[in-house]
């Protein structure tokens, strides 16, 4: 499958890794939109939030268990925002489920 994030997870494309376990990979966004901007992805290929099912949702739970660890490691004591763009209306550009973790500054109240 020709998937950019599967290639990053496999190490075929270099990335700045922040955290990894058997189900989850977290790395820095190449085009950061905040002082801290990480992407948390399942190692298993899931196309988007719209493809989460009872069969694969444990991967999502594993991501949400990893997020507080990476947030603490990055010093995001003031909080952070988690965003997952899903589909064309949300401008999803990489078709592998990912959660943006943004922080390190006061973020805008506006989310669209
Ligand atoms: P989306 O627009 O699908 O929600 O988010 C995709 C994100 O992936 C974007 O924020 C973009 O900057 C990031 N991105 C795209 N290509 C690469 C890459 O090759 N390496 C890394 N680290 N991030 C990437
Ligand atoms: Zn993939």
mmCIF file of C-alpha atoms and ligand atoms in Angstrom, residues 4-5 8 27-31 37 39 85 91-94 98 100, ligand 1:
data_model
loop_
_atom_site.group_PDB
_atom_site.id
_atom_site.type_symbol
_atom_site.label_atom_id
_atom_site.label_comp_id
_atom_site.label_asym_id
_atom_site.label_seq_id
_atom_site.Cartn_x
_atom_site.Cartn_y
_atom_site.Cartn_z
ATOM 1 C CA UNK A 4 3.137 7.896 3.631
ATOM 2 C CA UNK A 5 2.564 7.238 7.329
ATOM 3 C CA UNK A 8 7.252 6.533 8.216
ATOM 4 C CA UNK A 27 6.436 11.847 15.524
ATOM 5 C CA UNK A 28 6.848 15.554 14.877
ATOM 6 C CA UNK A 29 4.790 17.187 12.137
ATOM 7 C CA UNK A 30 7.051 18.329 9.283
ATOM 8 C CA UNK A 31 5.131 21.634 9.089
ATOM 9 C CA UNK A 37 3.032 19.729 16.953
ATOM 10 C CA UNK A 39 1.201 13.323 15.070
ATOM 11 C CA UNK A 85 -9.118 15.675 10.261
ATOM 12 C CA UNK A 91 -8.940 18.758 4.621
ATOM 13 C CA UNK A 92 -7.504 15.355 5.576
ATOM 14 C CA UNK A 93 -4.393 15.136 3.400
ATOM 15 C CA UNK A 94 -2.828 11.848 4.574
ATOM 16 C CA UNK A 98 -3.670 10.486 12.789
ATOM 17 C CA UNK A 100 -2.523 16.107 15.763
HETATM 18 P P1 LIG B 1 -3.879 16.253 7.741
HETATM 19 O O1 LIG B 1 -3.864 17.451 6.843
HETATM 20 O O2 LIG B 1 -4.108 14.979 6.931
HETATM 21 O O3 LIG B 1 -4.776 16.341 8.922
HETATM 22 O O4 LIG B 1 -2.449 16.157 8.387
HETATM 23 C C1 LIG B 1 -1.339 15.638 7.736
HETATM 24 C C2 LIG B 1 -0.135 16.224 8.415
HETATM 25 O O5 LIG B 1 0.996 15.469 8.020
HETATM 26 C C3 LIG B 1 0.147 17.669 8.046
HETATM 27 O O6 LIG B 1 0.121 18.476 9.227
HETATM 28 C C4 LIG B 1 1.537 17.621 7.414
HETATM 29 O O7 LIG B 1 2.340 18.718 7.766
HETATM 30 C C5 LIG B 1 2.098 16.315 7.931
HETATM 31 N N1 LIG B 1 3.034 15.683 7.018
HETATM 32 C C6 LIG B 1 2.874 15.513 5.669
HETATM 33 N N2 LIG B 1 3.926 14.861 5.171
HETATM 34 C C7 LIG B 1 4.772 14.617 6.215
HETATM 35 C C8 LIG B 1 6.046 13.966 6.313
HETATM 36 O O8 LIG B 1 6.620 13.483 5.331
HETATM 37 N N3 LIG B 1 6.612 13.909 7.549
HETATM 38 C C9 LIG B 1 5.999 14.431 8.646
HETATM 39 N N4 LIG B 1 6.650 14.315 9.814
HETATM 40 N N5 LIG B 1 4.803 15.044 8.592
HETATM 41 C C10 LIG B 1 4.200 15.132 7.390
#
